[in-house]
Short mmCIF file of C-alpha atoms and ligand atoms in Angstrom, two decimals:
data_model
loop_
_atom_site.label_atom_id
_atom_site.label_comp_id
_atom_site.label_asym_id
_atom_site.label_seq_id
_atom_site.Cartn_x
_atom_site.Cartn_y
_atom_site.Cartn_z
CA MET Q 9 -67.89 -5.59 40.41
CA TYR Q 10 -64.10 -5.24 40.07
CA SER Q 11 -62.53 -8.32 38.46
CA HIS Q 12 -59.27 -9.87 39.69
CA ARG Q 13 -58.94 -11.96 36.54
CA GLY Q 14 -56.00 -10.02 35.06
CA ASP Q 15 -54.05 -10.10 38.31
CA PHE Q 16 -54.95 -13.78 38.83
CA LEU Q 17 -53.28 -14.62 35.51
CA ARG Q 18 -50.37 -12.28 36.19
CA HIS Q 19 -49.60 -12.91 39.88
CA LEU Q 20 -50.82 -16.40 40.71
CA ALA Q 21 -48.86 -19.45 39.60
CA GLN Q 22 -50.83 -21.17 36.86
CA THR Q 23 -51.13 -24.95 36.70
CA SER Q 24 -52.62 -25.23 33.22
CA PRO Q 25 -52.84 -23.10 30.08
CA ALA Q 26 -56.64 -23.02 30.45
CA PRO Q 27 -57.84 -22.57 34.05
CA MET Q 28 -61.58 -22.69 34.70
CA GLY Q 29 -61.21 -19.05 35.79
CA LEU Q 30 -64.59 -18.76 37.52
CA GLU Q 31 -64.31 -15.70 39.73
CA VAL Q 32 -66.03 -16.45 43.02
CA VAL Q 33 -67.18 -13.63 45.27
CA ALA Q 34 -69.42 -15.58 47.67
CA ALA Q 35 -70.52 -19.13 48.44
CA HIS Q 36 -73.54 -20.33 50.39
CA GLY Q 37 -75.06 -23.77 50.72
CA VAL Q 38 -74.59 -25.67 47.46
CA ARG Q 39 -74.02 -22.58 45.32
CA LEU Q 40 -71.22 -20.23 44.36
CA LYS Q 41 -71.72 -16.60 43.31
CA ASP Q 42 -69.54 -15.25 40.53
CA VAL Q 43 -68.26 -11.73 39.95
CA HIS Q 44 -71.20 -11.04 37.60
CA GLY Q 45 -73.69 -11.79 40.37
CA ARG Q 46 -74.71 -15.21 38.98
CA TRP Q 47 -75.32 -18.08 41.41
CA LEU Q 48 -73.99 -21.43 40.16
CA TYR Q 49 -74.62 -24.91 41.54
CA ASP Q 50 -71.51 -26.55 42.95
CA LEU Q 51 -71.33 -30.11 41.66
CA ILE Q 52 -67.78 -30.71 42.91
CA GLY Q 53 -67.57 -29.12 46.39
CA GLY Q 54 -63.98 -27.91 46.00
CA ILE Q 55 -63.11 -31.46 44.83
CA SER Q 56 -64.71 -33.64 47.50
CA VAL Q 57 -64.07 -31.11 50.27
CA CYS Q 58 -67.15 -29.08 51.18
CA SER Q 59 -69.41 -31.84 52.55
CA LEU Q 60 -71.64 -29.38 54.39
CA GLY Q 61 -71.61 -26.97 51.47
CA HIS Q 62 -70.45 -23.41 51.94
CA GLY Q 63 -70.79 -21.23 55.04
CA HIS Q 64 -72.60 -23.87 57.08
CA PRO Q 65 -73.62 -22.42 60.48
CA VAL Q 66 -72.27 -25.49 62.33
CA ILE Q 67 -68.79 -24.87 60.92
CA GLN Q 68 -68.99 -21.12 61.42
CA ARG Q 69 -69.99 -21.55 65.07
CA ALA Q 70 -67.17 -24.04 65.73
CA LEU Q 71 -64.61 -21.74 64.14
CA LYS Q 72 -65.74 -18.66 66.02
CA LYS Q 73 -65.81 -20.53 69.34
CA GLN Q 74 -62.29 -21.92 68.88
CA LEU Q 75 -60.93 -18.60 67.60
CA ARG Q 76 -62.08 -16.96 70.84
CA LYS Q 77 -60.16 -19.63 72.86
CA PHE Q 78 -56.87 -20.06 71.01
CA SER Q 79 -55.49 -20.48 67.51
CA HIS Q 80 -51.94 -21.69 66.81
CA VAL Q 81 -49.94 -22.28 70.01
CA MET Q 82 -47.26 -24.88 69.30
CA VAL Q 83 -46.01 -27.35 66.68
CA TYR Q 84 -47.84 -30.67 66.47
CA GLY Q 85 -47.38 -33.14 69.31
CA GLU Q 86 -45.82 -31.03 72.07
CA MET Q 87 -48.76 -29.44 73.87
CA VAL Q 88 -52.06 -31.01 74.81
CA GLN Q 89 -54.56 -29.22 72.59
CA GLY Q 90 -58.20 -30.01 73.27
CA PRO Q 91 -59.45 -29.65 69.67
CA GLN Q 92 -56.88 -32.19 68.42
CA VAL Q 93 -57.58 -34.68 71.20
CA LEU Q 94 -61.37 -34.50 70.88
CA PHE Q 95 -61.19 -34.80 67.09
CA ALA Q 96 -58.78 -37.76 67.15
CA LYS Q 97 -60.93 -39.57 69.72
CA LYS Q 98 -64.12 -38.99 67.71
CA LEU Q 99 -62.48 -40.13 64.46
CA SER Q 100 -61.45 -43.38 66.17
CA GLU Q 101 -65.11 -44.17 66.86
CA PHE Q 102 -65.70 -44.58 63.14
CA LEU Q 103 -62.76 -46.86 62.46
CA PRO Q 104 -62.23 -50.52 63.38
CA LYS Q 105 -59.77 -51.37 66.15
CA PRO Q 106 -56.80 -50.94 66.40
CA LEU Q 107 -57.02 -47.82 64.18
CA ASP Q 108 -57.30 -45.23 66.94
CA CYS Q 109 -54.09 -43.23 66.88
CA VAL Q 110 -53.98 -40.07 64.74
CA TYR Q 111 -51.12 -37.99 63.35
CA PHE Q 112 -52.61 -34.74 62.07
CA VAL Q 113 -50.96 -33.01 59.12
CA ASN Q 114 -52.07 -30.25 56.74
CA SER Q 115 -53.11 -32.09 53.61
CA GLY Q 116 -53.61 -35.40 51.86
CA THR Q 117 -50.15 -35.24 50.34
CA GLU Q 118 -48.60 -34.91 53.77
CA ALA Q 119 -50.65 -37.82 55.09
CA THR Q 120 -49.21 -39.91 52.23
CA GLU Q 121 -45.68 -38.74 53.02
CA ALA Q 122 -46.07 -39.59 56.71
CA ALA Q 123 -47.45 -43.03 55.86
CA MET Q 124 -44.56 -43.78 53.45
CA LYS Q 125 -42.07 -42.86 56.16
CA LEU Q 126 -43.85 -44.82 58.87
CA ALA Q 127 -44.03 -47.91 56.65
CA LYS Q 128 -40.30 -47.78 55.92
CA ARG Q 129 -39.42 -47.09 59.54
CA ALA Q 130 -41.64 -49.87 60.93
CA THR Q 131 -40.65 -52.58 58.45
CA GLY Q 132 -37.10 -51.57 57.60
CA ARG Q 133 -37.97 -52.32 53.97
CA PRO Q 134 -37.06 -50.12 50.99
CA LYS Q 135 -39.91 -50.64 48.49
CA ILE Q 136 -43.39 -49.12 48.27
CA ALA Q 137 -46.17 -50.07 45.87
CA ALA Q 138 -49.18 -48.18 44.56
CA PHE Q 139 -51.62 -48.60 41.70
CA ASN Q 140 -51.81 -47.48 38.12
CA GLU Q 141 -53.88 -44.29 37.70
CA ALA Q 142 -53.75 -43.52 41.39
CA TYR Q 143 -53.11 -40.08 42.88
CA HIS Q 144 -51.83 -39.82 46.44
CA GLY Q 145 -50.34 -36.33 46.38
CA SER Q 146 -47.94 -33.97 44.66
CA SER Q 147 -44.74 -33.77 46.74
CA GLN Q 148 -41.81 -35.80 45.43
CA GLY Q 149 -42.49 -38.79 47.67
CA ALA Q 150 -46.21 -38.90 46.97
CA LEU Q 151 -45.59 -38.07 43.30
CA SER Q 152 -43.31 -41.10 43.06
CA LEU Q 153 -46.41 -43.20 43.79
CA MET Q 154 -48.51 -41.47 41.14
CA GLY Q 155 -49.71 -44.06 38.67
CA SER Q 156 -48.95 -42.05 35.55
CA GLU Q 157 -45.62 -41.51 33.84
CA TYR Q 158 -47.11 -38.48 32.05
CA PHE Q 159 -47.48 -36.62 35.36
CA ARG Q 160 -44.37 -37.87 37.18
CA GLY Q 161 -41.80 -38.32 34.39
CA ALA Q 162 -40.64 -34.69 34.23
CA TYR Q 163 -39.69 -34.70 37.92
CA ARG Q 164 -37.26 -37.63 37.91
CA PRO Q 165 -35.20 -38.66 39.74
CA LEU Q 166 -37.99 -39.55 42.14
CA LEU Q 167 -37.95 -42.11 44.95
CA PRO Q 168 -36.34 -45.44 44.08
CA GLY Q 169 -38.05 -48.75 44.85
CA ILE Q 170 -41.56 -47.82 43.69
CA THR Q 171 -43.70 -50.54 42.11
CA THR Q 172 -46.82 -49.78 40.09
CA LEU Q 173 -49.55 -52.41 40.43
CA HIS Q 174 -52.76 -52.91 38.43
CA TYR Q 175 -56.22 -53.19 39.98
CA GLU Q 176 -58.26 -56.30 39.27
CA GLN Q 177 -55.19 -58.17 37.93
CA ALA Q 178 -54.34 -60.94 40.40
CA GLU Q 179 -50.94 -61.59 38.77
CA SER Q 180 -49.94 -57.98 39.46
CA LEU Q 181 -49.98 -58.77 43.20
CA GLN Q 182 -46.93 -61.01 42.72
CA HIS Q 183 -44.86 -57.82 42.51
CA ILE Q 184 -45.52 -57.33 46.23
CA ASP Q 185 -42.64 -59.12 47.95
CA LYS Q 186 -40.78 -59.33 51.25
CA ALA Q 187 -38.92 -56.11 50.43
CA THR Q 188 -42.18 -54.16 50.04
CA ALA Q 189 -42.88 -51.98 53.08
CA ALA Q 190 -46.39 -50.92 52.09
CA VAL Q 191 -49.04 -50.88 49.40
CA PHE Q 192 -51.21 -47.78 48.97
CA PHE Q 193 -54.72 -48.40 47.67
CA GLU Q 194 -58.23 -46.96 47.38
CA THR Q 195 -61.67 -48.57 47.58
CA VAL Q 196 -62.95 -46.27 44.83
CA ARG Q 197 -60.30 -45.20 42.32
CA ALA Q 198 -61.12 -41.53 42.62
CA GLU Q 199 -59.00 -39.88 39.92
CA ALA Q 200 -59.33 -42.77 37.48
CA GLY Q 201 -62.99 -41.71 37.17
CA THR Q 202 -64.54 -43.03 40.42
CA ARG Q 203 -64.19 -46.77 39.68
CA PRO Q 204 -65.03 -48.96 42.71
CA VAL Q 205 -62.54 -51.78 43.30
CA SER Q 206 -64.01 -55.28 43.77
CA GLN Q 207 -64.07 -56.81 47.25
CA GLU Q 208 -62.49 -59.99 45.79
CA PHE Q 209 -59.50 -58.08 44.50
CA LEU Q 210 -59.09 -56.21 47.78
CA ASN Q 211 -59.22 -59.50 49.68
CA ALA Q 212 -56.54 -60.92 47.38
CA LEU Q 213 -54.46 -57.79 47.99
CA TYR Q 214 -54.85 -58.27 51.73
CA ALA Q 215 -53.87 -61.96 51.50
CA ARG Q 216 -50.74 -61.11 49.51
CA CYS Q 217 -49.75 -58.38 51.95
CA ARG Q 218 -50.23 -60.67 54.91
CA ALA Q 219 -48.15 -63.40 53.20
CA THR Q 220 -45.28 -60.98 52.57
CA GLY Q 221 -45.55 -58.95 55.80
CA THR Q 222 -46.39 -55.81 53.80
CA LEU Q 223 -48.41 -52.99 55.38
CA LEU Q 224 -51.69 -51.89 53.78
CA VAL Q 225 -52.36 -48.15 53.52
CA LEU Q 226 -55.89 -47.18 52.55
CA ASP Q 227 -56.19 -43.72 50.99
CA GLU Q 228 -59.63 -42.45 52.11
CA ILE Q 229 -58.87 -38.87 51.13
CA GLN Q 230 -61.79 -38.75 48.69
CA THR Q 231 -63.87 -41.74 49.78
CA GLY Q 232 -64.06 -40.91 53.49
CA LEU Q 233 -66.30 -38.85 55.76
CA GLY Q 234 -69.54 -40.30 54.44
CA ARG Q 235 -69.00 -39.57 50.76
CA THR Q 236 -69.21 -43.22 49.71
CA GLY Q 237 -71.74 -44.29 52.35
CA ALA Q 238 -69.94 -45.28 55.54
CA MET Q 239 -68.03 -42.66 57.50
CA PHE Q 240 -64.90 -44.49 56.29
CA SER Q 241 -65.05 -47.19 53.62
CA THR Q 242 -62.51 -49.00 55.84
CA SER Q 243 -65.46 -50.33 57.85
CA THR Q 244 -66.94 -51.97 54.73
CA LEU Q 245 -63.84 -54.12 54.09
CA ASP Q 246 -63.42 -57.77 55.11
CA PHE Q 247 -60.11 -56.83 56.75
CA VAL Q 248 -58.51 -53.95 58.66
CA PRO Q 249 -55.76 -52.03 56.85
CA ASP Q 250 -52.68 -50.98 58.80
CA MET Q 251 -53.06 -47.28 58.06
CA VAL Q 252 -55.81 -44.97 56.83
CA LEU Q 253 -55.25 -41.59 55.18
CA SER Q 254 -57.78 -38.79 55.43
CA ALA Q 255 -57.89 -35.16 54.22
CA LYS Q 256 -60.10 -33.05 51.91
CA ALA Q 257 -63.51 -33.14 53.70
CA LEU Q 258 -61.82 -33.86 57.04
CA GLY Q 259 -61.68 -30.21 58.11
CA GLY Q 260 -65.23 -29.21 57.10
CA GLY Q 261 -63.65 -26.88 54.52
CA MET Q 262 -60.55 -26.05 56.58
CA PRO Q 263 -57.12 -27.48 55.67
CA ILE Q 264 -56.13 -30.64 57.52
CA GLY Q 265 -55.00 -34.20 56.81
CA ALA Q 266 -54.53 -37.27 58.99
CA LEU Q 267 -52.61 -40.50 59.12
CA ILE Q 268 -54.43 -43.00 61.30
CA SER Q 269 -52.96 -46.29 62.52
CA SER Q 270 -52.63 -48.42 65.64
CA PRO Q 271 -50.66 -46.92 68.55
CA GLN Q 272 -48.18 -49.82 68.16
CA LEU Q 273 -47.35 -48.75 64.61
CA MET Q 274 -47.44 -45.00 65.25
CA GLN Q 275 -45.00 -45.23 68.20
CA HIS Q 276 -42.16 -45.65 65.67
CA PHE Q 277 -42.28 -41.89 65.12
CA SER Q 278 -41.37 -41.22 68.75
CA HIS Q 279 -37.97 -42.91 68.96
CA ALA Q 280 -34.89 -43.84 66.90
CA PRO Q 281 -35.00 -41.06 65.89
CA ILE Q 282 -37.25 -38.98 68.11
CA LEU Q 283 -39.36 -36.49 66.15
CA GLY Q 284 -39.74 -39.03 63.37
CA HIS Q 285 -42.25 -36.81 61.64
CA LEU Q 286 -42.71 -33.07 62.16
CA THR Q 287 -45.20 -30.39 61.24
CA THR Q 288 -45.78 -26.88 62.52
CA PHE Q 289 -49.39 -26.38 61.50
CA GLY Q 290 -50.62 -29.99 61.27
CA GLY Q 291 -53.77 -30.38 63.37
CA HIS Q 292 -54.35 -26.62 63.59
CA PRO Q 293 -56.91 -25.98 66.37
CA LEU Q 294 -59.28 -24.17 64.01
CA SER Q 295 -59.19 -27.00 61.47
CA CYS Q 296 -59.71 -29.58 64.22
CA ALA Q 297 -62.64 -27.66 65.72
CA ALA Q 298 -64.28 -27.31 62.30
CA GLY Q 299 -63.51 -30.94 61.45
CA LEU Q 300 -65.01 -32.23 64.69
CA ALA Q 301 -68.19 -30.18 64.20
CA CYS Q 302 -68.44 -31.45 60.61
CA LEU Q 303 -67.87 -35.07 61.62
CA LYS Q 304 -70.53 -34.90 64.32
CA PHE Q 305 -73.01 -33.30 61.92
CA ILE Q 306 -72.41 -35.92 59.21
CA ALA Q 307 -73.00 -38.67 61.80
CA LYS Q 308 -76.04 -37.02 63.44
CA GLU Q 309 -77.79 -36.29 60.15
CA GLY Q 310 -76.87 -39.64 58.59
CA LEU Q 311 -75.35 -37.89 55.56
CA GLY Q 312 -73.33 -41.03 54.72
CA GLU Q 313 -76.41 -43.23 54.37
CA GLN Q 314 -78.12 -40.40 52.53
CA ALA Q 315 -75.21 -40.24 50.06
CA LEU Q 316 -76.20 -43.70 48.83
CA ALA Q 317 -79.83 -42.62 48.36
CA LYS Q 318 -78.63 -39.50 46.54
CA GLU Q 319 -76.45 -41.63 44.26
CA ALA Q 320 -79.63 -43.45 43.24
CA MET Q 321 -81.31 -40.10 42.51
CA PHE Q 322 -78.45 -38.95 40.26
CA ARG Q 323 -78.49 -42.32 38.47
CA HIS Q 324 -82.27 -42.01 38.00
CA PHE Q 325 -82.23 -38.46 36.65
CA LEU Q 326 -79.03 -38.64 34.59
CA GLN Q 327 -80.10 -40.76 31.65
CA HIS Q 328 -79.07 -39.74 28.17
CA SER Q 329 -77.95 -41.59 25.04
CA LYS Q 330 -74.67 -39.63 25.14
CA ILE Q 331 -73.84 -40.83 28.67
CA GLN Q 332 -71.86 -44.04 28.28
CA GLY Q 333 -71.87 -44.88 31.96
CA VAL Q 334 -72.38 -43.54 35.48
CA PHE Q 335 -69.60 -44.83 37.74
CA GLY Q 336 -68.72 -44.58 41.41
CA LYS Q 337 -70.36 -44.89 44.79
CA GLY Q 338 -72.41 -42.53 46.94
CA LEU Q 339 -71.65 -38.94 46.05
CA LEU Q 340 -68.32 -39.78 44.39
CA LEU Q 341 -69.59 -40.28 40.86
CA SER Q 342 -68.65 -39.70 37.24
CA LEU Q 343 -70.47 -39.48 33.91
CA GLU Q 344 -68.50 -40.96 31.06
CA PHE Q 345 -68.82 -39.63 27.50
CA GLU Q 346 -67.40 -40.91 24.23
CA ASN Q 347 -64.32 -38.73 24.33
CA GLU Q 348 -62.51 -35.89 26.11
CA ALA Q 349 -63.57 -33.19 23.63
CA PHE Q 350 -67.24 -33.96 24.23
CA ASN Q 351 -66.77 -33.93 28.00
CA PHE Q 352 -64.89 -30.61 27.96
CA LYS Q 353 -67.69 -29.05 25.92
CA VAL Q 354 -70.32 -30.38 28.34
CA ILE Q 355 -68.37 -28.96 31.30
CA GLU Q 356 -68.14 -25.60 29.51
CA GLN Q 357 -71.84 -25.66 28.68
CA CYS Q 358 -72.71 -26.62 32.27
CA LEU Q 359 -70.83 -23.55 33.47
CA LYS Q 360 -72.88 -21.37 31.08
CA LEU Q 361 -76.09 -22.94 32.42
CA GLY Q 362 -75.04 -22.46 36.05
CA VAL Q 363 -73.42 -25.75 37.11
CA VAL Q 364 -69.75 -26.08 38.13
CA SER Q 365 -68.14 -29.42 37.31
CA ASP Q 366 -64.76 -30.77 36.31
CA TRP Q 367 -62.93 -33.78 34.81
CA PHE Q 368 -60.52 -36.27 36.41
CA LEU Q 369 -56.72 -36.44 36.45
CA PHE Q 370 -56.61 -39.81 34.67
CA ASN Q 371 -59.99 -39.73 32.97
CA ALA Q 372 -60.67 -36.62 30.95
CA LYS Q 373 -63.72 -38.06 29.20
CA SER Q 374 -65.64 -38.20 32.49
CA LEU Q 375 -67.49 -35.43 34.28
CA ARG Q 376 -67.07 -35.16 38.05
CA ILE Q 377 -69.97 -35.37 40.50
CA ALA Q 378 -68.78 -34.83 44.09
CA PRO Q 379 -71.22 -32.28 45.50
CA PRO Q 380 -71.81 -31.23 49.09
CA LEU Q 381 -73.46 -34.13 50.94
CA ILE Q 382 -76.25 -31.77 52.05
CA MET Q 383 -77.56 -31.39 48.48
CA THR Q 384 -81.34 -32.00 48.48
CA GLU Q 385 -83.39 -34.16 46.09
CA LYS Q 386 -84.89 -30.99 44.57
CA GLU Q 387 -81.42 -29.62 43.89
CA ILE Q 388 -80.22 -32.96 42.47
CA LYS Q 389 -83.21 -32.99 40.10
CA LYS Q 390 -82.65 -29.37 39.06
CA ILE Q 391 -78.89 -29.84 38.49
CA SER Q 392 -79.38 -33.13 36.62
CA GLY Q 393 -81.83 -31.30 34.32
CA LEU Q 394 -79.22 -28.61 33.65
CA VAL Q 395 -76.52 -31.23 32.93
CA LEU Q 396 -78.85 -33.01 30.48
CA GLU Q 397 -79.61 -29.65 28.83
CA ALA Q 398 -75.86 -29.05 28.48
CA ILE Q 399 -75.38 -32.48 26.90
CA ASP Q 400 -78.26 -31.80 24.46
CA LYS Q 401 -76.71 -28.46 23.47
CA VAL Q 402 -73.28 -30.03 22.83
CA ALA Q 403 -74.84 -32.92 20.87
CA GLU Q 404 -76.87 -30.44 18.77
CA GLU Q 405 -73.76 -28.38 18.03
CA GLU Q 406 -71.96 -31.55 17.00
CA ILE Q 407 -74.70 -32.39 14.52
CA LYS Q 408 -74.67 -28.83 13.15
CA GLY Q 409 -70.89 -29.05 12.81
CA VAL Q 410 -71.16 -32.27 10.78
CA LYS Q 411 -73.76 -30.81 8.36
C1 PLP E 504 -57.08 -39.90 46.59
C2 PLP E 504 -56.24 -38.70 46.91
N1 PLP E 504 -55.14 -38.84 47.68
C3 PLP E 504 -54.36 -37.79 47.98
C4 PLP E 504 -54.63 -36.53 47.50
C5 PLP E 504 -53.74 -35.37 47.86
O1 PLP E 504 -54.42 -34.52 48.76
P1 PLP E 504 -54.00 -33.00 48.93
O2 PLP E 504 -54.39 -32.28 47.67
O3 PLP E 504 -54.79 -32.53 50.13
O4 PLP E 504 -52.56 -32.95 49.18
C6 PLP E 504 -55.75 -36.33 46.69
C7 PLP E 504 -56.06 -35.02 46.14
O5 PLP E 504 -56.77 -34.85 45.19
C8 PLP E 504 -56.57 -37.46 46.38
O6 PLP E 504 -57.64 -37.33 45.59
#
């Protein structure tokens, strides 16, 4: 089959000197087909996106049905569009009160941007805090929150008034003060290598925010939609955050993001000034229709609860002396190795054996496991076997190299 590889390198903006470069020609279920006709298991689901795998009939039906009715008709918020309304209402069912008002955008980054603006507008405060080794998006506002000077330093000047906090360090919370509009946090530190945050620390964070009048923004862009058990990990907390961010899996594979808050908070976007946040394509009818179908399917099939059982399966099968730890929750997991070089070789070897994986932004010695939630036990066993085979091969090569 004709390869686009040359033109990919020539005409598409590159984001690293060494892209994975897998040339995909088809995708079905939990597998991707490459240009050489090989089917590979997808262990990352487009980075926590494809919860129902690829080409799921439920998503296809929803898209076709909506496409026959209408596609784009107007910018967000002006016309009553059924797919947006139905999706927003359904999402609210899975979140604690008063989180039942949705602003749809196009991506996680945009959800972060909208939340930063809403926090400043609602509190009148200038500062925003986020955590070390956290990723909330790539635009200049969201990038300002990124907990890594390596990634953000080259783009300064960024937003002023940003504070970087440290998880599990109670003293770090003292940096949240009465000038802090909001703190962005996660329940599982996705890009740090899927590290769950303790309930005690989150409760201390909540207490500090309540004492200072600071808003809490929970980034559920990777943890949400059943991936870590509950539909939203928000419902597993001892408190209700002021805002929740969603994206990635939200659209069942279609692009969409959402900022969710109480109506009381969200109303700030509608006056002084009006049109406080704008988007042309946010909440696109096709994305909403696909997202609603996906959400209903996850709930009906209990894929969230199943994600916890599947975590146990991965933990059971993935045992090897070279694996230093399995971290994370549900189907947001990581395998940690002794160093980055070893992990990169395992990822490369996995690809050769027919498994697609990846590393993390802030943790390059860990291998990513974020597969479609529909992955079966048989597939988990098969893939785990292939990952172990890859680790064996890399370990053997290491020994040969030493001799
Ligand atoms: C936790 C988290 N927040 C925000 C984002 C940004 O989302 P997007 O890539 O849709 O802009 C990501 C993307 O990886 C993420 O993992």
